[in-house]
Each structure stands twice: as structure tokens, then as C-alpha cells.
mmCIF file with all atom_site columns, C-alpha atoms in Angstrom:
data_model
loop_
_atom_site.group_PDB
_atom_site.id
_atom_site.type_symbol
_atom_site.label_atom_id
_atom_site.label_alt_id
_atom_site.label_comp_id
_atom_site.label_asym_id
_atom_site.label_entity_id
_atom_site.label_seq_id
_atom_site.pdbx_PDB_ins_code
_atom_site.Cartn_x
_atom_site.Cartn_y
_atom_site.Cartn_z
_atom_site.occupancy
_atom_site.B_iso_or_equiv
_atom_site.pdbx_formal_charge
_atom_site.auth_seq_id
_atom_site.auth_comp_id
_atom_site.auth_asym_id
_atom_site.auth_atom_id
_atom_site.pdbx_PDB_model_num
ATOM 1   C CA . MET A 1 1   ? -34.349 -64.894  54.464 1.00 68.00 ? 1   MET A CA 1
ATOM 2   C CA . ALA A 1 2   ? -35.562 -65.884  57.936 1.00 80.00 ? 2   ALA A CA 1
ATOM 3   C CA . PHE A 1 3   ? -33.497 -63.081  59.475 1.00 83.00 ? 3   PHE A CA 1
ATOM 4   C CA . MET A 1 4   ? -35.292 -60.493  57.362 1.00 86.00 ? 4   MET A CA 1
ATOM 5   C CA . VAL A 1 5   ? -38.675 -61.864  58.409 1.00 88.00 ? 5   VAL A CA 1
ATOM 6   C CA . LEU A 1 6   ? -37.622 -61.645  62.066 1.00 89.00 ? 6   LEU A CA 1
ATOM 7   C CA . LYS A 1 7   ? -36.485 -58.051  61.573 1.00 91.00 ? 7   LYS A CA 1
ATOM 8   C CA . LEU A 1 8   ? -39.856 -57.205  60.004 1.00 90.00 ? 8   LEU A CA 1
ATOM 9   C CA . ILE A 1 9   ? -41.766 -58.809  62.883 1.00 93.00 ? 9   ILE A CA 1
ATOM 10  C CA . PHE A 1 10  ? -39.586 -56.998  65.428 1.00 94.00 ? 10  PHE A CA 1
ATOM 11  C CA . THR A 1 11  ? -40.128 -53.637  63.681 1.00 93.00 ? 11  THR A CA 1
ATOM 12  C CA . ILE A 1 12  ? -43.893 -54.135  63.574 1.00 94.00 ? 12  ILE A CA 1
ATOM 13  C CA . ALA A 1 13  ? -43.954 -55.132  67.254 1.00 95.00 ? 13  ALA A CA 1
ATOM 14  C CA . LEU A 1 14  ? -41.901 -52.044  68.130 1.00 93.00 ? 14  LEU A CA 1
ATOM 15  C CA . LEU A 1 15  ? -44.260 -49.750  66.220 1.00 90.00 ? 15  LEU A CA 1
ATOM 16  C CA . VAL A 1 16  ? -47.290 -51.332  67.924 1.00 92.00 ? 16  VAL A CA 1
ATOM 17  C CA . ALA A 1 17  ? -45.637 -50.805  71.332 1.00 91.00 ? 17  ALA A CA 1
ATOM 18  C CA . VAL A 1 18  ? -44.965 -47.122  70.523 1.00 82.00 ? 18  VAL A CA 1
ATOM 19  C CA . ALA A 1 19  ? -48.557 -46.662  69.340 1.00 85.00 ? 19  ALA A CA 1
ATOM 20  C CA . ILE A 1 20  ? -49.933 -48.243  72.521 1.00 87.00 ? 20  ILE A CA 1
ATOM 21  C CA . PHE A 1 21  ? -47.615 -46.161  74.696 1.00 80.00 ? 21  PHE A CA 1
ATOM 22  C CA . SER A 1 22  ? -48.600 -42.929  72.951 1.00 78.00 ? 22  SER A CA 1
ATOM 23  C CA . GLY A 1 23  ? -52.287 -43.844  73.046 1.00 81.00 ? 23  GLY A CA 1
ATOM 24  C CA . PHE A 1 24  ? -52.282 -44.416  76.803 1.00 81.00 ? 24  PHE A CA 1
ATOM 25  C CA . ASN A 1 25  ? -50.293 -41.223  77.463 1.00 76.00 ? 25  ASN A CA 1
ATOM 26  C CA . LEU A 1 26  ? -52.230 -38.744  75.337 1.00 78.00 ? 26  LEU A CA 1
ATOM 27  C CA . ASP A 1 27  ? -53.765 -37.145  78.425 1.00 82.00 ? 27  ASP A CA 1
ATOM 28  C CA . ASN A 1 28  ? -50.538 -37.098  80.428 1.00 83.00 ? 28  ASN A CA 1
ATOM 29  C CA . ARG A 1 29  ? -48.875 -33.723  80.055 1.00 85.00 ? 29  ARG A CA 1
ATOM 30  C CA . CYS A 1 30  ? -45.960 -31.942  81.647 1.00 85.00 ? 30  CYS A CA 1
ATOM 31  C CA . ASN A 1 31  ? -43.922 -28.743  81.452 1.00 86.00 ? 31  ASN A CA 1
ATOM 32  C CA . ILE A 1 32  ? -40.585 -29.038  79.655 1.00 84.00 ? 32  ILE A CA 1
ATOM 33  C CA . TRP A 1 33  ? -37.732 -26.590  80.179 1.00 85.00 ? 33  TRP A CA 1
ATOM 34  C CA . LEU A 1 34  ? -35.358 -26.430  77.200 1.00 80.00 ? 34  LEU A CA 1
ATOM 35  C CA . PHE A 1 35  ? -32.491 -23.910  77.479 1.00 86.00 ? 35  PHE A CA 1
ATOM 36  C CA . GLY A 1 36  ? -34.518 -21.137  79.040 1.00 88.00 ? 36  GLY A CA 1
ATOM 37  C CA . LYS A 1 37  ? -37.747 -21.761  77.122 1.00 90.00 ? 37  LYS A CA 1
ATOM 38  C CA . VAL A 1 38  ? -40.616 -23.479  78.959 1.00 89.00 ? 38  VAL A CA 1
ATOM 39  C CA . PHE A 1 39  ? -43.069 -25.562  76.976 1.00 85.00 ? 39  PHE A CA 1
ATOM 40  C CA . THR A 1 40  ? -46.290 -25.943  78.960 1.00 88.00 ? 40  THR A CA 1
ATOM 41  C CA . ASN A 1 41  ? -48.667 -28.875  78.658 1.00 86.00 ? 41  ASN A CA 1
ATOM 42  C CA . ALA A 1 42  ? -46.434 -30.885  76.336 1.00 84.00 ? 42  ALA A CA 1
ATOM 43  C CA . PRO A 1 43  ? -47.480 -34.552  75.928 1.00 83.00 ? 43  PRO A CA 1
ATOM 44  C CA . ILE A 1 44  ? -45.177 -37.037  77.654 1.00 81.00 ? 44  ILE A CA 1
ATOM 45  C CA . PHE A 1 45  ? -44.769 -39.286  74.605 1.00 78.00 ? 45  PHE A CA 1
ATOM 46  C CA . MET A 1 46  ? -43.646 -36.290  72.509 1.00 79.00 ? 46  MET A CA 1
ATOM 47  C CA . SER A 1 47  ? -40.828 -35.533  74.959 1.00 82.00 ? 47  SER A CA 1
ATOM 48  C CA . ILE A 1 48  ? -39.741 -39.181  74.833 1.00 81.00 ? 48  ILE A CA 1
ATOM 49  C CA . LEU A 1 49  ? -39.809 -39.264  71.018 1.00 81.00 ? 49  LEU A CA 1
ATOM 50  C CA . VAL A 1 50  ? -37.814 -36.010  70.815 1.00 84.00 ? 50  VAL A CA 1
ATOM 51  C CA . SER A 1 51  ? -35.201 -37.363  73.245 1.00 87.00 ? 51  SER A CA 1
ATOM 52  C CA . PHE A 1 52  ? -34.923 -40.564  71.204 1.00 86.00 ? 52  PHE A CA 1
ATOM 53  C CA . ALA A 1 53  ? -34.423 -38.560  67.998 1.00 90.00 ? 53  ALA A CA 1
ATOM 54  C CA . ALA A 1 54  ? -31.792 -36.375  69.722 1.00 91.00 ? 54  ALA A CA 1
ATOM 55  C CA . GLY A 1 55  ? -29.951 -39.528  70.836 1.00 91.00 ? 55  GLY A CA 1
ATOM 56  C CA . ILE A 1 56  ? -29.905 -40.787  67.260 1.00 90.00 ? 56  ILE A CA 1
ATOM 57  C CA . LEU A 1 57  ? -28.561 -37.453  65.976 1.00 92.00 ? 57  LEU A CA 1
ATOM 58  C CA . VAL A 1 58  ? -25.773 -37.444  68.577 1.00 92.00 ? 58  VAL A CA 1
ATOM 59  C CA . THR A 1 59  ? -24.824 -41.068  67.805 1.00 90.00 ? 59  THR A CA 1
ATOM 60  C CA . LEU A 1 60  ? -24.722 -40.801  63.991 1.00 88.00 ? 60  LEU A CA 1
ATOM 61  C CA . PRO A 1 61  ? -21.408 -38.905  63.735 1.00 87.00 ? 61  PRO A CA 1
ATOM 62  C CA . ALA A 1 62  ? -19.718 -41.418  66.025 1.00 84.00 ? 62  ALA A CA 1
ATOM 63  C CA . VAL A 1 63  ? -20.909 -44.304  63.838 1.00 81.00 ? 63  VAL A CA 1
ATOM 64  C CA . PHE A 1 64  ? -20.019 -42.798  60.467 1.00 83.00 ? 64  PHE A CA 1
ATOM 65  C CA . LEU A 1 65  ? -16.781 -41.066  61.420 1.00 83.00 ? 65  LEU A CA 1
ATOM 66  C CA . ARG A 1 66  ? -15.090 -43.907  63.239 1.00 75.00 ? 66  ARG A CA 1
ATOM 67  C CA . GLY A 1 67  ? -11.952 -45.224  61.604 1.00 71.00 ? 67  GLY A CA 1
ATOM 68  C CA . GLU A 1 68  ? -11.481 -48.674  60.131 1.00 73.00 ? 68  GLU A CA 1
ATOM 69  C CA . LYS A 1 69  ? -10.263 -51.028  62.829 1.00 75.00 ? 69  LYS A CA 1
ATOM 70  C CA . LYS A 1 70  ? -6.921  -52.558  61.907 1.00 80.00 ? 70  LYS A CA 1
ATOM 71  C CA . MET A 1 71  ? -6.360  -56.252  62.506 1.00 81.00 ? 71  MET A CA 1
ATOM 72  C CA . THR A 1 72  ? -3.188  -57.814  63.754 1.00 86.00 ? 72  THR A CA 1
ATOM 73  C CA . ALA A 1 73  ? -1.556  -60.537  61.676 1.00 87.00 ? 73  ALA A CA 1
ATOM 74  C CA . GLU A 1 74  ? -2.833  -63.157  64.103 1.00 89.00 ? 74  GLU A CA 1
ATOM 75  C CA . GLN A 1 75  ? -6.416  -61.886  63.843 1.00 88.00 ? 75  GLN A CA 1
ATOM 76  C CA . ALA A 1 76  ? -6.163  -61.838  60.042 1.00 88.00 ? 76  ALA A CA 1
ATOM 77  C CA . ARG A 1 77  ? -4.933  -65.467  59.994 1.00 91.00 ? 77  ARG A CA 1
ATOM 78  C CA . ALA A 1 78  ? -7.748  -66.516  62.330 1.00 91.00 ? 78  ALA A CA 1
ATOM 79  C CA . LEU A 1 79  ? -10.292 -64.758  60.119 1.00 91.00 ? 79  LEU A CA 1
ATOM 80  C CA . ALA A 1 80  ? -8.834  -66.400  57.014 1.00 92.00 ? 80  ALA A CA 1
ATOM 81  C CA . GLU A 1 81  ? -9.034  -69.838  58.687 1.00 93.00 ? 81  GLU A CA 1
ATOM 82  C CA . ARG A 1 82  ? -12.657 -69.258  59.697 1.00 93.00 ? 82  ARG A CA 1
ATOM 83  C CA . LEU A 1 83  ? -13.550 -68.194  56.175 1.00 93.00 ? 83  LEU A CA 1
ATOM 84  C CA . GLU A 1 84  ? -11.747 -71.211  54.713 1.00 94.00 ? 84  GLU A CA 1
ATOM 85  C CA . GLN A 1 85  ? -13.552 -73.598  57.062 1.00 94.00 ? 85  GLN A CA 1
ATOM 86  C CA . ALA A 1 86  ? -16.899 -71.981  56.253 1.00 93.00 ? 86  ALA A CA 1
ATOM 87  C CA . GLU A 1 87  ? -16.164 -72.289  52.535 1.00 94.00 ? 87  GLU A CA 1
ATOM 88  C CA . LYS A 1 88  ? -15.231 -75.952  52.976 1.00 94.00 ? 88  LYS A CA 1
ATOM 89  C CA . ARG A 1 89  ? -18.472 -76.647  54.885 1.00 93.00 ? 89  ARG A CA 1
ATOM 90  C CA . ASN A 1 90  ? -20.501 -74.898  52.199 1.00 93.00 ? 90  ASN A CA 1
ATOM 91  C CA . LEU A 1 91  ? -18.763 -76.932  49.494 1.00 93.00 ? 91  LEU A CA 1
ATOM 92  C CA . GLU A 1 92  ? -19.452 -80.187  51.353 1.00 93.00 ? 92  GLU A CA 1
ATOM 93  C CA . LYS A 1 93  ? -23.103 -79.210  51.725 1.00 92.00 ? 93  LYS A CA 1
ATOM 94  C CA . GLN A 1 94  ? -23.315 -78.399  48.033 1.00 93.00 ? 94  GLN A CA 1
ATOM 95  C CA . ILE A 1 95  ? -21.774 -81.765  47.108 1.00 93.00 ? 95  ILE A CA 1
ATOM 96  C CA . SER A 1 96  ? -24.175 -83.665  49.366 1.00 92.00 ? 96  SER A CA 1
ATOM 97  C CA . ARG A 1 97  ? -27.136 -81.751  47.904 1.00 92.00 ? 97  ARG A CA 1
ATOM 98  C CA . GLN A 1 98  ? -25.948 -82.595  44.387 1.00 92.00 ? 98  GLN A CA 1
ATOM 99  C CA . LYS A 1 99  ? -25.680 -86.306  45.298 1.00 92.00 ? 99  LYS A CA 1
ATOM 100 C CA . ARG A 1 100 ? -29.161 -86.307  46.792 1.00 91.00 ? 100 ARG A CA 1
ATOM 101 C CA . LEU A 1 101 ? -30.498 -84.565  43.701 1.00 90.00 ? 101 LEU A CA 1
ATOM 102 C CA . GLU A 1 102 ? -28.893 -87.153  41.409 1.00 89.00 ? 102 GLU A CA 1
ATOM 103 C CA . GLU A 1 103 ? -30.267 -90.003  43.551 1.00 88.00 ? 103 GLU A CA 1
ATOM 104 C CA . ALA A 1 104 ? -33.740 -88.452  43.470 1.00 87.00 ? 104 ALA A CA 1
ATOM 105 C CA . LYS A 1 105 ? -33.577 -88.067  39.684 1.00 86.00 ? 105 LYS A CA 1
ATOM 106 C CA . ALA A 1 106 ? -32.417 -91.664  39.299 1.00 85.00 ? 106 ALA A CA 1
ATOM 107 C CA . LYS A 1 107 ? -35.161 -92.890  41.597 1.00 85.00 ? 107 LYS A CA 1
ATOM 108 C CA . ALA A 1 108 ? -37.758 -90.884  39.661 1.00 84.00 ? 108 ALA A CA 1
ATOM 109 C CA . GLN A 1 109 ? -36.569 -92.458  36.403 1.00 85.00 ? 109 GLN A CA 1
ATOM 110 C CA . GLY A 1 110 ? -36.608 -95.923  37.956 1.00 79.00 ? 110 GLY A CA 1
ATOM 111 C CA . VAL A 1 111 ? -32.849 -96.372  37.669 1.00 66.00 ? 111 VAL A CA 1
ATOM 112 C CA . MET A 1 112 ? -31.080 -97.046  40.919 1.00 60.00 ? 112 MET A CA 1
ATOM 113 C CA . PRO A 1 113 ? -27.452 -95.922  40.977 1.00 55.00 ? 113 PRO A CA 1
ATOM 114 C CA . LYS A 1 114 ? -24.952 -98.725  41.510 1.00 60.00 ? 114 LYS A CA 1
ATOM 115 C CA . LYS A 1 115 ? -23.061 -98.421  44.744 1.00 62.00 ? 115 LYS A CA 1
ATOM 116 C CA . PRO A 1 116 ? -19.439 -99.514  44.638 1.00 59.00 ? 116 PRO A CA 1
ATOM 117 C CA . LEU A 1 117 ? -18.521 -102.500 46.759 1.00 58.00 ? 117 LEU A CA 1
ATOM 118 C CA . PHE A 1 118 ? -15.104 -101.208 47.694 1.00 63.00 ? 118 PHE A CA 1
ATOM 119 C CA . GLY A 1 119 ? -14.416 -103.490 50.645 1.00 57.00 ? 119 GLY A CA 1
ATOM 120 C CA . LYS A 1 120 ? -15.702 -106.718 49.075 1.00 58.00 ? 120 LYS A CA 1
ATOM 121 C CA . LYS A 1 121 ? -13.964 -106.340 45.711 1.00 56.00 ? 121 LYS A CA 1
ATOM 122 C CA . GLU A 1 122 ? -10.634 -105.369 47.250 1.00 54.00 ? 122 GLU A CA 1
ATOM 123 C CA . LYS A 1 123 ? -10.734 -108.279 49.720 1.00 55.00 ? 123 LYS A CA 1
ATOM 124 C CA . ALA A 1 124 ? -11.664 -110.738 46.994 1.00 56.00 ? 124 ALA A CA 1
ATOM 125 C CA . ALA A 1 125 ? -8.866  -109.466 44.743 1.00 55.00 ? 125 ALA A CA 1
ATOM 126 C CA . GLN A 1 126 ? -6.346  -109.666 47.583 1.00 57.00 ? 126 GLN A CA 1
ATOM 127 C CA . SER A 1 127 ? -7.363  -113.202 48.581 1.00 57.00 ? 127 SER A CA 1
ATOM 128 C CA . ASP A 1 128 ? -7.268  -114.404 44.925 1.00 56.00 ? 128 ASP A CA 1
ATOM 129 C CA . ALA A 1 129 ? -3.902  -112.776 44.181 1.00 54.00 ? 129 ALA A CA 1
ATOM 130 C CA . PRO A 1 130 ? -1.768  -114.969 46.524 1.00 56.00 ? 130 PRO A CA 1
ATOM 131 C CA . ALA A 1 131 ? -3.501  -118.141 45.328 1.00 53.00 ? 131 ALA A CA 1
ATOM 132 C CA . ALA A 1 132 ? -2.974  -117.222 41.670 1.00 51.00 ? 132 ALA A CA 1
ATOM 133 C CA . SER A 1 133 ? 0.660   -116.309 42.235 1.00 52.00 ? 133 SER A CA 1
ATOM 134 C CA . ALA A 1 134 ? 1.251   -119.590 44.090 1.00 51.00 ? 134 ALA A CA 1
ATOM 135 C CA . GLN A 1 135 ? -0.226  -121.557 41.181 1.00 52.00 ? 135 GLN A CA 1
ATOM 136 C CA . ASP A 1 136 ? 1.867   -119.598 38.655 1.00 51.00 ? 136 ASP A CA 1
ATOM 137 C CA . SER A 1 137 ? 5.064   -120.146 40.598 1.00 52.00 ? 137 SER A CA 1
ATOM 138 C CA . SER A 1 138 ? 4.369   -123.849 41.050 1.00 51.00 ? 138 SER A CA 1
ATOM 139 C CA . ALA A 1 139 ? 3.541   -124.447 37.375 1.00 50.00 ? 139 ALA A CA 1
ATOM 140 C CA . PRO A 1 140 ? 7.027   -123.719 35.980 1.00 53.00 ? 140 PRO A CA 1
ATOM 141 C CA . GLN A 1 141 ? 8.593   -125.868 38.654 1.00 54.00 ? 141 GLN A CA 1
ATOM 142 C CA . GLU A 1 142 ? 6.526   -128.902 37.600 1.00 50.00 ? 142 GLU A CA 1
ATOM 143 C CA . ASN A 1 143 ? 7.625   -128.543 33.998 1.00 53.00 ? 143 ASN A CA 1
ATOM 144 C CA . LYS A 1 144 ? 11.294  -128.780 34.951 1.00 47.00 ? 144 LYS A CA 1
#
């Protein structure tokens, strides 16, 4: 979206520059020789515009008639890796956006999501497990 806006601004600036250039050079005239024919008192900006158009016409066949560039296996693997990494980044961004959206909805409803206490619960379970197993192993021995 932002790229299209920048292209529009650049195009408008370019057209303004061409208009200013042509406006300042309306009185500047020259003789142009074109394959034996002489054009007298031709405006300078017209000769520049015609040369620009001729350059475009000469370049178009080269652009449209060029062959498809073939990639080596190494280039194809590198491209596949870049696409995979970009897809992974996009997926991570989408997941983080979804989490933020859910948190915002919960906050708007007045319900705060419960955050898991992974470290505290695991440590408490691990510290209680040896004590409980020691009590269980000592209990049968007392009965004997």
C-alpha cells in the first residue's frame, strides 16, 4: 500500500518536473537534422520528448523478448529457503497478532486471561515428589 503511494507521488513529481522544463524552454528553439530532413525552429523540449519515446520503443523488444532465466539447483534451494523463512516469519506475526487480539477482547470484556505458571508449578511438583516418595517408602517399612 505504501509503495503504491510512493509511486504515485514520484509520478506526479516527474510530471511536474517535465511541465516546468517544457514551460521554461518554450522559447528555446533549434534546427534538427533527421536522416536528410531538416526541421527548423523545433522546440528543445519536443526533441527531448521524441528521443525519450524513441528510447522506450527501442527498449521494449529487449524487455518482452528476453528468455526466462534458468536457475541452478543451488539458486533454487536458496530461493526455497528464503521463501520458507519468510512464510515462517509471516506465520509467527499472524500468531502474535491473534494473541494480542484475544488479549484485547478479554480485556474489553473484563476477563483477564490466566497465564500459566510453568516454572513454579513444575518446581513445586518436583520438590513434593521426592518427599512423598520418601514417606511412601518409609511407611511400609514401619509396618513390618
